[in-house]
Tab-separated table of C-alpha atoms in Angstrom:
chain	number	residue	atom	x	y	z
A	15	MET	CA	-16.593	-4.664	-21.594
A	16	ILE	CA	-16.670	-6.982	-18.853
A	17	ARG	CA	-12.941	-7.586	-17.319
A	18	TYR	CA	-12.236	-11.184	-15.868
A	19	ASN	CA	-9.216	-12.141	-13.739
A	20	GLU	CA	-6.919	-14.871	-14.145
A	21	SER	CA	-9.896	-16.676	-11.992
A	22	GLY	CA	-12.705	-16.131	-13.939
A	23	LEU	CA	-14.392	-13.297	-11.623
A	24	VAL	CA	-15.359	-10.728	-12.608
A	25	ILE	CA	-13.723	-7.617	-11.398
A	26	VAL	CA	-15.053	-3.383	-11.282
A	27	LYS	CA	-13.993	-1.477	-14.831
A	28	TYR	CA	-11.117	0.702	-14.183
A	29	GLU	CA	-8.355	3.076	-15.919
A	30	ILE	CA	-4.839	4.281	-14.104
A	31	LYS	CA	-4.590	7.684	-15.723
A	32	TYR	CA	-1.415	9.931	-15.548
A	33	LYS	CA	1.298	7.110	-14.566
A	34	PRO	CA	3.908	7.237	-13.047
A	35	ALA	CA	4.376	9.983	-11.086
A	36	TYR	CA	0.822	11.554	-10.476
A	37	SER	CA	-1.397	8.049	-10.836
A	38	LEU	CA	-5.354	8.272	-10.607
A	39	LEU	CA	-7.406	5.502	-10.074
A	40	VAL	CA	-10.297	6.022	-11.775
A	41	VAL	CA	-13.166	3.090	-11.450
A	42	GLN	CA	-16.948	2.384	-12.800
A	43	LEU	CA	-18.910	0.811	-10.863
A	44	SER	CA	-22.292	-0.767	-12.031
A	45	ALA	CA	-25.652	-0.728	-10.181
A	46	GLY	CA	-25.452	-2.757	-7.296
A	47	GLU	CA	-21.207	-3.198	-7.308
A	48	SER	CA	-19.136	-2.217	-4.778
A	49	LEU	CA	-15.494	-1.099	-4.113
A	50	THR	CA	-13.544	-0.491	-0.444
A	51	ALA	CA	-10.884	2.415	-0.319
A	52	GLU	CA	-8.646	3.680	2.416
A	53	ALA	CA	-10.018	6.775	3.957
A	54	GLY	CA	-9.092	9.929	2.771
A	55	SER	CA	-8.200	8.778	-0.910
A	56	MET	CA	-11.334	9.408	-2.522
A	57	THR	CA	-10.218	12.468	-5.410
A	58	TYR	CA	-14.410	12.795	-6.625
A	59	MET	CA	-17.206	10.314	-7.146
A	60	GLN	CA	-20.604	10.704	-8.882
A	61	PRO	CA	-23.774	11.134	-7.135
A	62	THR	CA	-25.090	7.813	-7.933
A	63	LEU	CA	-22.843	6.326	-5.336
A	64	GLU	CA	-23.027	5.797	-2.149
A	65	VAL	CA	-20.857	5.946	0.472
A	66	LYS	CA	-20.502	3.785	4.398
A	67	THR	CA	-17.797	4.469	6.326
A	68	HIS	CA	-16.680	1.853	9.264
A	69	GLN	CA	-14.186	0.662	11.179
A	70	ARG	CA	-11.116	-0.946	10.285
A	71	GLU	CA	-11.249	-3.060	13.188
A	72	LYS	CA	-14.290	-4.309	15.629
A	73	GLY	CA	-14.108	-2.274	18.614
A	74	PHE	CA	-12.485	1.111	19.770
A	75	TRP	CA	-9.815	-0.544	21.308
A	76	GLY	CA	-8.833	-2.829	18.312
A	77	THR	CA	-9.300	0.472	16.178
A	78	LEU	CA	-7.203	2.869	18.428
A	79	GLY	CA	-4.361	0.298	18.887
A	80	MET	CA	-3.829	-0.383	15.465
A	81	THR	CA	-3.900	3.544	14.480
A	82	LEU	CA	-1.379	4.181	17.209
A	83	VAL	CA	1.594	1.157	16.534
A	84	GLY	CA	0.968	1.042	12.966
A	85	GLY	CA	-0.149	4.343	11.653
A	86	GLN	CA	-4.022	2.642	9.758
A	87	SER	CA	-6.536	5.327	9.855
A	88	PHE	CA	-9.762	4.742	11.713
A	89	PHE	CA	-12.083	4.231	8.508
A	90	ILE	CA	-12.548	2.698	5.714
A	91	ASN	CA	-14.937	3.755	2.875
A	92	ASP	CA	-17.071	1.545	0.965
A	93	PHE	CA	-18.677	2.592	-1.965
A	94	THR	CA	-21.860	0.954	-3.673
A	95	ALA	CA	-23.453	2.028	-7.081
A	96	THR	CA	-26.980	1.965	-5.568
A	97	ALA	CA	-28.941	4.657	-8.099
A	98	GLY	CA	-27.212	3.080	-11.249
A	99	SER	CA	-23.744	3.219	-12.582
A	100	GLY	CA	-21.415	5.825	-11.086
A	101	GLU	CA	-17.428	6.820	-11.136
A	102	ALA	CA	-15.309	7.491	-8.319
A	103	ALA	CA	-11.687	8.505	-8.549
A	104	PHE	CA	-8.731	7.598	-6.000
A	105	SER	CA	-5.206	9.087	-5.184
A	106	SER	CA	-3.525	8.334	-2.192
A	107	ALA	CA	0.600	8.532	-2.679
A	108	PRO	CA	2.031	12.471	-2.937
A	109	LEU	CA	3.960	11.480	-5.858
A	110	GLY	CA	3.697	8.453	-7.643
A	111	ASP	CA	2.442	5.420	-9.011
A	112	ILE	CA	-0.624	2.692	-8.456
A	113	GLU	CA	-1.158	-0.868	-10.046
A	114	MET	CA	-3.358	-3.210	-9.539
A	115	LEU	CA	-2.564	-6.728	-8.066
A	116	ASP	CA	-4.641	-9.835	-8.958
A	117	VAL	CA	-5.354	-11.409	-5.514
A	118	ARG	CA	-6.381	-15.159	-6.499
A	119	PRO	CA	-7.036	-18.008	-3.322
A	120	GLU	CA	-3.812	-19.638	-4.075
A	121	LYS	CA	-1.706	-16.460	-4.956
A	122	GLY	CA	-2.229	-13.530	-2.311
A	123	PHE	CA	0.014	-10.836	-0.922
A	124	ILE	CA	1.791	-9.105	1.844
A	125	ILE	CA	1.431	-5.464	1.248
A	126	GLN	CA	2.898	-2.367	3.256
A	127	LYS	CA	0.019	-0.341	5.084
A	128	ALA	CA	0.461	2.722	3.431
A	129	ALA	CA	0.448	1.320	-0.282
A	130	TYR	CA	-3.133	-0.047	-0.032
A	131	VAL	CA	-5.411	2.129	-1.931
A	132	ALA	CA	-8.546	0.291	-3.075
A	133	SER	CA	-10.253	-3.599	-3.136
A	134	GLN	CA	-13.187	-5.083	-4.788
A	135	GLN	CA	-15.249	-7.052	-2.260
A	136	GLY	CA	-13.630	-10.776	-1.945
A	137	VAL	CA	-10.140	-9.468	-1.083
A	138	ASN	CA	-10.162	-9.747	2.754
A	139	LEU	CA	-7.280	-7.725	4.358
A	140	ASP	CA	-5.636	-8.891	7.620
A	141	ILE	CA	-4.187	-5.864	9.402
A	142	GLN	CA	-3.780	-7.915	12.512
A	143	TRP	CA	-0.972	-10.057	10.293
A	144	GLN	CA	2.121	-9.851	12.698
A	145	GLY	CA	4.473	-11.785	10.508
A	146	PHE	CA	6.642	-9.293	9.249
A	147	THR	CA	6.714	-7.029	11.891
A	148	LYS	CA	8.617	-9.027	14.165
A	149	GLY	CA	11.866	-8.238	12.825
A	150	LEU	CA	11.809	-4.047	12.373
A	151	PHE	CA	12.731	-3.137	15.742
A	152	GLY	CA	11.025	0.628	15.843
A	153	GLN	CA	11.247	1.372	11.965
A	154	GLY	CA	7.436	1.411	11.796
A	155	LEU	CA	6.982	-0.864	9.078
A	156	PHE	CA	3.578	-2.850	9.178
A	157	MET	CA	2.589	-5.042	6.556
A	158	ILE	CA	-1.019	-6.225	5.640
A	159	LYS	CA	-1.868	-10.025	4.686
A	160	VAL	CA	-3.869	-9.901	1.258
A	161	THR	CA	-6.208	-12.947	0.662
A	162	GLY	CA	-9.468	-13.724	-1.317
A	163	ALA	CA	-10.066	-13.127	-4.930
A	164	GLY	CA	-10.377	-9.942	-6.978
A	165	PRO	CA	-8.448	-6.566	-7.566
A	166	LEU	CA	-6.256	-5.567	-5.103
A	167	PHE	CA	-4.793	-1.797	-6.020
A	168	ILE	CA	-1.773	-0.090	-4.292
A	169	ASN	CA	-0.041	3.057	-4.724
A	170	THR	CA	3.790	3.813	-3.760
A	171	PHE	CA	6.309	6.773	-3.516
A	172	GLY	CA	8.033	7.230	-7.107
A	173	ALA	CA	7.690	4.326	-9.814
A	174	ILE	CA	6.981	0.468	-9.616
A	175	ASP	CA	9.982	-0.973	-9.875
A	176	LYS	CA	8.407	-5.363	-10.605
A	177	HIS	CA	10.637	-7.857	-9.928
A	178	THR	CA	9.394	-11.498	-10.281
A	179	LEU	CA	11.545	-14.628	-9.024
A	180	VAL	CA	11.626	-17.779	-10.065
A	181	ALA	CA	11.709	-20.501	-7.575
A	182	GLY	CA	14.808	-20.390	-5.060
A	183	GLU	CA	15.946	-17.162	-6.809
A	184	LYS	CA	16.754	-14.430	-4.056
A	185	LEU	CA	16.230	-10.482	-3.850
A	186	ILE	CA	17.606	-8.376	-0.905
A	187	VAL	CA	15.169	-5.351	-0.324
A	188	ASP	CA	15.963	-1.923	1.482
A	189	ASN	CA	12.552	-1.935	3.830
A	190	HIS	CA	11.713	1.771	3.112
A	191	HIS	CA	11.723	0.337	-0.859
A	192	LEU	CA	9.534	-2.337	-0.052
A	193	VAL	CA	5.947	-2.424	-1.268
A	194	ALA	CA	4.533	-5.774	-1.770
A	195	PHE	CA	5.223	-9.568	-2.807
A	196	SER	CA	3.966	-12.438	-3.447
A	197	ASP	CA	2.836	-14.806	-0.390
A	198	THR	CA	4.288	-17.347	-2.540
A	199	CYS	CA	7.729	-16.091	-1.359
A	200	GLN	CA	9.500	-16.731	1.647
A	201	TYR	CA	11.074	-13.937	3.492
A	202	LYS	CA	13.507	-13.148	6.166
A	203	VAL	CA	14.276	-9.807	7.964
A	204	ILE	CA	18.313	-9.467	8.198
A	205	LYS	CA	20.756	-6.975	9.975
A	206	PHE	CA	22.304	-5.396	7.160
A	207	GLY	CA	24.985	-2.785	8.978
A	208	GLY	CA	25.822	0.550	7.528
A	209	LEU	CA	22.607	0.913	5.444
A	210	LYS	CA	21.550	4.302	5.189
A	211	GLU	CA	22.318	5.042	8.653
A	212	THR	CA	21.811	9.102	8.851
A	213	ILE	CA	18.268	7.614	8.335
A	214	LEU	CA	17.682	4.273	10.335
A	215	GLY	CA	19.760	4.926	13.438
A	216	GLY	CA	22.623	3.688	12.543
A	217	GLU	CA	21.635	-0.102	12.199
A	218	GLY	CA	19.614	-1.131	8.848
A	219	PHE	CA	17.633	-3.686	8.356
A	220	VAL	CA	16.855	-5.437	4.565
A	221	THR	CA	14.463	-8.035	3.740
A	222	GLU	CA	15.386	-11.285	1.916
A	223	ILE	CA	13.275	-12.396	-0.553
A	224	THR	CA	13.300	-16.196	-1.714
A	225	GLY	CA	10.630	-16.917	-5.063
A	226	PRO	CA	8.645	-17.745	-6.376
A	227	GLY	CA	6.680	-14.851	-6.930
A	228	GLU	CA	6.564	-10.938	-7.496
A	229	ILE	CA	7.949	-8.146	-5.551
A	230	TYR	CA	6.998	-4.976	-6.233
A	231	LEU	CA	9.126	-2.142	-5.190
A	232	GLN	CA	8.980	2.008	-5.084
A	233	THR	CA	11.729	4.274	-6.708
A	234	LYS	CA	12.148	6.749	-4.162
A	235	ASN	CA	11.890	6.699	-0.511
A	236	ILE	CA	9.351	9.109	1.505
A	237	ARG	CA	11.485	9.068	4.686
A	238	GLU	CA	14.760	10.476	2.639
A	239	LEU	CA	12.429	13.116	1.055
A	240	ALA	CA	11.325	14.301	4.694
A	241	ASP	CA	15.120	14.120	5.674
A	242	TRP	CA	15.731	16.083	2.683
A	243	ILE	CA	13.003	18.670	3.384
A	244	TRP	CA	14.107	18.815	7.079
A	245	THR	CA	17.794	19.958	5.825
A	246	ILE	CA	16.173	23.145	4.368
A	247	ILE	CA	13.389	24.062	7.300
A	248	GLU	CA	15.355	23.404	10.186
A	249	PRO	CA	17.988	26.466	9.941
A	250	ARG	CA	14.534	28.668	9.437
A	251	VAL	CA	13.248	26.862	12.756
A	252	GLN	CA	15.873	27.144	14.579
A	253	SER	CA	16.519	30.711	13.763
A	254	ARG	CA	12.659	31.686	14.892
A	255	ALA	CA	12.970	29.676	17.890
A	256	ARG	CA	16.142	31.974	19.172
């Protein structure tokens, strides 16, 4: 069956399996179709597909800068069905869900850099966009502005919690749980004193988002998990260091 998005654009055939905790994106590419995916996200692929790897940035220093500052990988992979149709599967988050967002010319998204899994040609990723990061003061949260037309696949740590805001409706979100929101929304990063002080170094920041648009949150915070794991292994590390 041919799939169309709301703009009438033909999109790739896909299935998201094992939701919500262990999601796996399985894509069926017809001859000549392509999909772009985050480096390292592929689980398997059939030999009818050809993979080309290229840098996110034009030039070494631009790529290195994004890697050091934003934590993004150097490369992305283009998967193209060159020898007939073929199947590939992708998964990125340790434990979490995958969702397809329908990007349209009149409706793009702002997404967490770590949430990106894959996208069809026609979807543009602006990783140099600085509109969100200016208010985060070292929290290490960097966002990507997504425009164009086609399917965008994102992943979360934990389940996806979706909110749809009407015009003027507001929601205050912990930045470490914020995964994506429509670019039709207005937002501002504000200080929220005392929020998770042990994690955020005594000063917390949240984002106040105003509709209309959609907001996608993740139910778990990977930094909290890392801190919890450290409380278990720290005594062993210290004992061995003596």
